Short mmCIF file of C-alpha atoms in Angstrom, two decimals:
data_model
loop_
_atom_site.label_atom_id
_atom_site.label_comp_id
_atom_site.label_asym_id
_atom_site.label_seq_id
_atom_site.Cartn_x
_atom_site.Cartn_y
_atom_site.Cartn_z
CA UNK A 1 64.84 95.26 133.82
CA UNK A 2 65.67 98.67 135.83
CA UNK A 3 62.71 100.56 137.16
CA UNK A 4 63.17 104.19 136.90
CA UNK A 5 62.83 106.51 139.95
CA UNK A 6 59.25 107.39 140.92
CA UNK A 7 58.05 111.05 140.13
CA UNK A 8 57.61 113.44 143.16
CA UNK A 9 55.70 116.97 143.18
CA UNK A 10 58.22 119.63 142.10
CA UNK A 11 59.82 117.24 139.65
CA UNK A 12 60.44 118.47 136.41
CA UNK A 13 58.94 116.82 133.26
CA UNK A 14 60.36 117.59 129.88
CA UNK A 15 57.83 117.43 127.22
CA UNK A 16 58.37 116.27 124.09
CA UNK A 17 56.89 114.98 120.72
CA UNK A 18 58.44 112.08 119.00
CA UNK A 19 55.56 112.11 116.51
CA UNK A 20 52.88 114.59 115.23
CA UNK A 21 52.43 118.15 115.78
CA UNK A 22 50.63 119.96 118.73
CA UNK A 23 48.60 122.53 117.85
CA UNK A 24 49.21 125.59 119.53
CA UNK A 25 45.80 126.47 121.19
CA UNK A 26 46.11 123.75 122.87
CA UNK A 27 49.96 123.22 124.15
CA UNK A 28 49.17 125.76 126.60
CA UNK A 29 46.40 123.88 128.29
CA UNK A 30 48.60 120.84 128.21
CA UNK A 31 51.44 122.80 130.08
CA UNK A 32 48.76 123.74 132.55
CA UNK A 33 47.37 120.03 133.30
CA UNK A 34 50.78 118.93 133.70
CA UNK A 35 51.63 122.01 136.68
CA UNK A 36 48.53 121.18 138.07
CA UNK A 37 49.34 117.42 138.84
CA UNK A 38 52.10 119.62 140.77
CA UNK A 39 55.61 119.25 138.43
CA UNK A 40 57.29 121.74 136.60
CA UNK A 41 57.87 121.86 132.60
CA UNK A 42 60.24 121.74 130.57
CA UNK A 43 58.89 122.81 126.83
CA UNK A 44 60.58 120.92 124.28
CA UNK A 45 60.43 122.87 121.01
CA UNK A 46 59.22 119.62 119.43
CA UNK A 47 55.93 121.02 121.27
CA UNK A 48 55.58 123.82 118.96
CA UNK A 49 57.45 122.98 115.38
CA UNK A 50 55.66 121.68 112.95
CA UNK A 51 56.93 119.63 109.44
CA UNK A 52 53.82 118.80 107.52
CA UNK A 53 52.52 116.23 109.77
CA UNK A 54 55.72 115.70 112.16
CA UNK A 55 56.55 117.44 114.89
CA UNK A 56 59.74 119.21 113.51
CA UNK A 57 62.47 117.40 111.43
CA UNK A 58 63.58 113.54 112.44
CA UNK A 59 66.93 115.05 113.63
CA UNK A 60 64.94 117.49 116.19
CA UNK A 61 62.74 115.14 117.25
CA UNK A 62 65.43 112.62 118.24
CA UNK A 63 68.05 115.32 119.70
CA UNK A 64 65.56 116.34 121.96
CA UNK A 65 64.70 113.45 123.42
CA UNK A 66 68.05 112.33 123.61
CA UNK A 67 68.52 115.63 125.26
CA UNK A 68 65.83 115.14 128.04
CA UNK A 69 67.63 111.78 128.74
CA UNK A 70 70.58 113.37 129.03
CA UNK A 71 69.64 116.42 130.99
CA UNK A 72 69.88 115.43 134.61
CA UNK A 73 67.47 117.91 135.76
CA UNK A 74 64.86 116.63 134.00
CA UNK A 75 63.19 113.96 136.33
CA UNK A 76 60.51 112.72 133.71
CA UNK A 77 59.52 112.79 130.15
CA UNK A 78 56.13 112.87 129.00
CA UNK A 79 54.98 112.87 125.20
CA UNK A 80 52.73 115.20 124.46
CA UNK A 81 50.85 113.28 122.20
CA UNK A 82 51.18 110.97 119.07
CA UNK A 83 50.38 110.81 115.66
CA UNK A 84 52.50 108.93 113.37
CA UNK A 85 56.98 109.93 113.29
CA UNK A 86 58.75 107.92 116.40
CA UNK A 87 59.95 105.04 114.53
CA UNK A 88 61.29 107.24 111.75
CA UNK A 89 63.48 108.91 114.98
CA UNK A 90 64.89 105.31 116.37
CA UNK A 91 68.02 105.47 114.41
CA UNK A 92 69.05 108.65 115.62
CA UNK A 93 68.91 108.11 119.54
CA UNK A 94 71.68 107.81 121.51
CA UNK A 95 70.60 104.21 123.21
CA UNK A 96 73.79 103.53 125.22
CA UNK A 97 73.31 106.87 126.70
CA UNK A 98 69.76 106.50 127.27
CA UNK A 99 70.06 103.01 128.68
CA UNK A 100 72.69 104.64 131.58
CA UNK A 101 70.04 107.25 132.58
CA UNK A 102 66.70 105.46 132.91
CA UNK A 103 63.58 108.16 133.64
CA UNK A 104 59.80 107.88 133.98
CA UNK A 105 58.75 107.82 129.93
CA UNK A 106 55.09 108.11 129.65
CA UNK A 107 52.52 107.86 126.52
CA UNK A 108 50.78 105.64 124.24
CA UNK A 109 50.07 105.14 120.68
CA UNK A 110 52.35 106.21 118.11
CA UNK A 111 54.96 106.41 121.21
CA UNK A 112 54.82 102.42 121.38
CA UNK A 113 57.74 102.46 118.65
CA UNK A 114 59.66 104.10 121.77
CA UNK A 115 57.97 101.43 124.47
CA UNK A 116 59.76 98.53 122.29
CA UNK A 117 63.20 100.28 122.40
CA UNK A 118 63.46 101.54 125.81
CA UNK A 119 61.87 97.99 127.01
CA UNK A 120 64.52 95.48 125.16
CA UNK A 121 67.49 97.60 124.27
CA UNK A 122 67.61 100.03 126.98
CA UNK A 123 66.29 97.55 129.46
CA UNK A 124 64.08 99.89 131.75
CA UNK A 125 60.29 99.88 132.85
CA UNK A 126 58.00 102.50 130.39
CA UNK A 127 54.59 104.06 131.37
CA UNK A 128 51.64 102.94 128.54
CA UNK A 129 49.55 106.10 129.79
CA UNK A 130 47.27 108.76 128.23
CA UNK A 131 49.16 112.19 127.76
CA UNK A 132 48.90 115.88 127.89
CA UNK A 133 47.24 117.32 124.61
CA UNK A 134 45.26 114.68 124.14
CA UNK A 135 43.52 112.70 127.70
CA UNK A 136 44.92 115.31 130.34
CA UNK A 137 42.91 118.30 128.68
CA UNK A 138 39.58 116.83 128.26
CA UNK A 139 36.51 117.35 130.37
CA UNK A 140 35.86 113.65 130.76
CA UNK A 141 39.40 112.64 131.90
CA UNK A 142 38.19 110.67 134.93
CA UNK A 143 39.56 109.81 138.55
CA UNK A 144 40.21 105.92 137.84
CA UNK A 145 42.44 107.57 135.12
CA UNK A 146 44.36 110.10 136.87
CA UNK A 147 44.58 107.43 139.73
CA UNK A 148 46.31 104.86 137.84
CA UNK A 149 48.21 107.50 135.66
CA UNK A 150 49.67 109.34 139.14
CA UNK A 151 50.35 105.70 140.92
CA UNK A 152 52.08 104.53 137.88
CA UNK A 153 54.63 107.17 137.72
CA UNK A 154 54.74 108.22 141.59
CA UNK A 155 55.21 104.77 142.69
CA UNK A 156 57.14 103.11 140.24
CA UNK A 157 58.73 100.11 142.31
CA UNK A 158 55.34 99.22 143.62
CA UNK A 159 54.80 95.19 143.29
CA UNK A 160 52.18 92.91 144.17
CA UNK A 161 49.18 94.78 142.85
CA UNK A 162 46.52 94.07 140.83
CA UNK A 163 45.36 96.25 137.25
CA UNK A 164 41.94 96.52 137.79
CA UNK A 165 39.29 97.56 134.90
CA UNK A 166 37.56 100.76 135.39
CA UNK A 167 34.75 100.13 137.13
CA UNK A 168 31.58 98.88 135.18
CA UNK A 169 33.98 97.64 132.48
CA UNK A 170 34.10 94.09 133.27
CA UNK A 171 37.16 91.96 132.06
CA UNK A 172 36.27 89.12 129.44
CA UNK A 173 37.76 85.87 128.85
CA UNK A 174 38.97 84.42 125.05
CA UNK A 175 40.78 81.78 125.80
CA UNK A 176 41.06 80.14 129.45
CA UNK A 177 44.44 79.79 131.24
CA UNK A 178 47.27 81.35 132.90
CA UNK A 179 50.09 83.15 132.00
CA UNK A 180 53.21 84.78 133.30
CA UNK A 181 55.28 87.36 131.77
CA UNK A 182 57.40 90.60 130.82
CA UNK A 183 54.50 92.84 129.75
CA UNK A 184 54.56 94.49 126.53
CA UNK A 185 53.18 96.07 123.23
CA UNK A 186 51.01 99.01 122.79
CA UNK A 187 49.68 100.02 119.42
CA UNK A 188 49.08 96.69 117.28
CA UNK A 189 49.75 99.32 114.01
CA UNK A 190 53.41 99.80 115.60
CA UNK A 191 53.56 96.41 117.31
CA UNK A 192 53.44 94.88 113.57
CA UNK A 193 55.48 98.05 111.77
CA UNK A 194 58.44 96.74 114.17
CA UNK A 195 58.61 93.38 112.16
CA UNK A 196 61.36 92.97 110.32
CA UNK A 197 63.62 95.60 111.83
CA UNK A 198 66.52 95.91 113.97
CA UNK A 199 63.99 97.17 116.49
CA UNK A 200 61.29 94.18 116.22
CA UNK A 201 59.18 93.19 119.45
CA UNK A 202 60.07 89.86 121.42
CA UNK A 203 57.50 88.40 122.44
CA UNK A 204 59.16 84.94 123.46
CA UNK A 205 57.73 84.17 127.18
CA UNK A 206 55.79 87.51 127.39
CA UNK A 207 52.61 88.56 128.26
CA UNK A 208 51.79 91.06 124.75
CA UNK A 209 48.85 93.58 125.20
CA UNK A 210 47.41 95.05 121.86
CA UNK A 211 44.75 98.25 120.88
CA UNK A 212 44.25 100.20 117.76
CA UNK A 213 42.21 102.97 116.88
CA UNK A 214 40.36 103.57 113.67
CA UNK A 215 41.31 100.85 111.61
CA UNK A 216 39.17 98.82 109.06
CA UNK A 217 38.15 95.17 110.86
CA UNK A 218 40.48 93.49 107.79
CA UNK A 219 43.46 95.75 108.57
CA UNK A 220 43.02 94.28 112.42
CA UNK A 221 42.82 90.74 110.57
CA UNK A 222 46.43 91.66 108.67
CA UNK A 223 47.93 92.88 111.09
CA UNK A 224 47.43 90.33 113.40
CA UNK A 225 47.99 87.70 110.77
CA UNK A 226 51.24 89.02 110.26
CA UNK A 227 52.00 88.91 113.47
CA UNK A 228 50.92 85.42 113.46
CA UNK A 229 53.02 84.21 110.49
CA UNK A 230 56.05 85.83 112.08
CA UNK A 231 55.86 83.78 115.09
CA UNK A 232 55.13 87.14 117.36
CA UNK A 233 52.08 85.33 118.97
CA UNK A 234 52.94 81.60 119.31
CA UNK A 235 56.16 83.33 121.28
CA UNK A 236 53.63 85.49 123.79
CA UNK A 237 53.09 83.23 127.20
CA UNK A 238 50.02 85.35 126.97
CA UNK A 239 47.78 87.86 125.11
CA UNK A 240 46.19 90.98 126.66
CA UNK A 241 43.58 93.32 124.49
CA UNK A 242 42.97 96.32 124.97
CA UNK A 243 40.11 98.86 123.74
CA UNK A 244 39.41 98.66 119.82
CA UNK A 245 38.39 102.40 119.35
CA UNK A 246 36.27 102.68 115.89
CA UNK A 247 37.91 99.62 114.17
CA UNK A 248 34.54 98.45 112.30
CA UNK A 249 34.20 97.75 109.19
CA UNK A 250 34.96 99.69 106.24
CA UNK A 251 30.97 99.37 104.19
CA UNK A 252 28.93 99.19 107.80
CA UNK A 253 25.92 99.23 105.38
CA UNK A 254 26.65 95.65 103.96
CA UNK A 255 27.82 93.85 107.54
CA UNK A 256 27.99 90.64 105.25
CA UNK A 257 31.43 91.94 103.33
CA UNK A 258 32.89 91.81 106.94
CA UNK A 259 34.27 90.35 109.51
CA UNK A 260 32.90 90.96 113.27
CA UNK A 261 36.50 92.00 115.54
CA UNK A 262 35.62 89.10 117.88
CA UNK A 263 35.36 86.61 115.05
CA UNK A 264 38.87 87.73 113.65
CA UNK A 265 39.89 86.69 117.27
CA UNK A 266 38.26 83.90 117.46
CA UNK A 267 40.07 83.14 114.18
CA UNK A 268 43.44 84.25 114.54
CA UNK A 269 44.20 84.30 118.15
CA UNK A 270 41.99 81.69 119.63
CA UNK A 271 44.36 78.55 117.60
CA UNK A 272 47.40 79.90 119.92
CA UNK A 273 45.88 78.53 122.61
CA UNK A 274 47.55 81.14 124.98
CA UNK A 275 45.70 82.34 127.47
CA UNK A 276 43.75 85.52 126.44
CA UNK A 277 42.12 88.42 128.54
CA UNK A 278 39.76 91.28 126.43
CA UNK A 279 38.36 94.31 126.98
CA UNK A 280 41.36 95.30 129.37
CA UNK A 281 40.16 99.10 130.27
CA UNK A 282 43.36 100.82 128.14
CA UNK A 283 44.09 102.29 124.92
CA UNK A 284 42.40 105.54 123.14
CA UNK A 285 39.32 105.16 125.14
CA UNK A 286 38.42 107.12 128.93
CA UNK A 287 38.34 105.84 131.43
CA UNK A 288 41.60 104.14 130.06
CA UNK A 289 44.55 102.45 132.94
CA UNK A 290 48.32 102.98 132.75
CA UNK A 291 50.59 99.77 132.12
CA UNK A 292 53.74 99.19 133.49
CA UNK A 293 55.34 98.02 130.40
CA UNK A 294 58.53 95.79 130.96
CA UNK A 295 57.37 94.88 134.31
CA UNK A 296 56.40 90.90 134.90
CA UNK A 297 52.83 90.50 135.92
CA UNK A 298 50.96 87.33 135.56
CA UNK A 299 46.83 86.72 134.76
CA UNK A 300 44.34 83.92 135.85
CA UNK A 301 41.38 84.10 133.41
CA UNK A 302 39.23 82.53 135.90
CA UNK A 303 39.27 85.08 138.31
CA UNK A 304 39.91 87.56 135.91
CA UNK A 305 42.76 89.60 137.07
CA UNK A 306 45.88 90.72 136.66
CA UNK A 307 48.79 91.08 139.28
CA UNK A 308 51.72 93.11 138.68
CA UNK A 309 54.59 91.39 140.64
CA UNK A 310 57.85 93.19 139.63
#
């Protein structure tokens, strides 16, 4: 697994979005966070097209990545956001190319279909971090965030360090144990949309982190079913979650149609018997940490933390 060269002010990040559409009051303001953190930009028109609810056409979306890949004066890529479009876009990159010309790729969500590529078939380190139209911009975007955003991508062959919650966050135990691993995941939604694909996630000997946003408490319980009955989690060495952003149940008013989100754990991912770590400080949620995804780390759930070693 290559680790891509670390970021330094006066780099230039190319901006891009694999997925949804930006709107435009706020692109500018995104431009602006990024200059402020000291690196030039590079606008990718994927920043300001729109096809009902992509970001331009599949064939611009995956040119201009490919492009910024390409493009050795670009020294980063950040996506601007996501949405839903980047697995629709997989076919079209150039991997062989990409895989010769590793860079710092940064952002979360809908941007995990990306994560599982770059990870297994291009064989590089990725950055699980917030991004520019969406985190960056906002008037609670915090100092433990920017701190382990900036580290991540200005230090990218640091070792031997530890992801620490946010502070008042505490890290919880599931299951006892420890675990050593690849990291990686990102987006359960997109973690279990990869099944059955010529870009599915591995999971065998890994250490898998999960988070959603906004989904029902039973589409959690599919989704992690399915990854279940496809193997995905007896592979993991471990399990890392993540923040569950409004997944509650769909009638709130009649809690006895549902399912709590820890029970579905307890249910699904407890029988695994891997070693499990919750309420990791990451996903959509501030103050949120950036992952090193493709790096090895390794957990101890009784002292609750987790050391990135390479």
């Amino acid at each position: 697994m290559r680790i891509p060269k670390s970021l330094k002010k006066g780099d230039t990040i190319g901006l891009v979005s694999a997925s949804s559409p930006t709107p435009s009051e706020v692109l500018p303001r995104a431009i602006k966070a990024i200059e402020d953190l000291g690196f030039n930009v590079v606008v990718g028109e994927t920043c300001k097209e729109r096809h009902g609810y992509l970001a331009g056409k599949d064939d611009l979306r995956a040119q201009e990545i490919n492009e910024m890949f390409r493009n050795p004066e670009i020294d980063g890529i950040f996506c601007i956001r996501g949405g839903y479009g980047a697995q629709r876009i997989l076919p079209l990159l150039d991997l062989e190319m990409i895989k010769e010309n590793p860079k710092v790729f940064a952002g979360y969500s809908d941007v995990t279909a990306l994560h599982i590529v770059f990870n297994q078939l291009c064989q590089f380190v990725t950055f699980h971090s917030p991004m520019p139209s969406t985190e960056f911009i906002k008037e609670e975007m915090d100092d433990y965030t920017w701190n382990s955003f900036l580290t991540s991508v200005m230090d990218t062959e640091r070792t031997d360090y530890f992801l620490e919650n946010a502070p008042g966050n505490p890290v919880k135990v599931l299951v006892p144990g420890e675990a050593t691993g690849e990291l990686v995941g990102g987006n359960l939604t997109l973690v279990a949309s990869s099944l059955g694909t010529p870009y599915e996630i591995d999971t065998k000997g890994k250490i898998l982190f999960l988070e959603d946003i906004d989904e029902y408490e039973r589409s959690v319980d599919r989704m992690l079913t399915q990854l279940k009955l496809a193997g995905k989690l007896d592979d993991a060495a471990g399990i890392l979650l993540g923040a569950w952003t409004n997944c509650g149940p769909q009638n709130p008013d009649k809690p006895e149609q549902s399912l709590r989100l820890h029970t579905i754990f307890e249910e699904i991912l407890v029988p695994t018997g891997k070693p499990i770590l919750m309420d990791i400080t990451c996903g959509h949620v501030l103050p949120t940490m950036t992952l090193p995804l493709g790096k090895k780390i390794s957990f101890n759930t009784e002292l609750r933390m987790i050391k990135v070693m390479g």
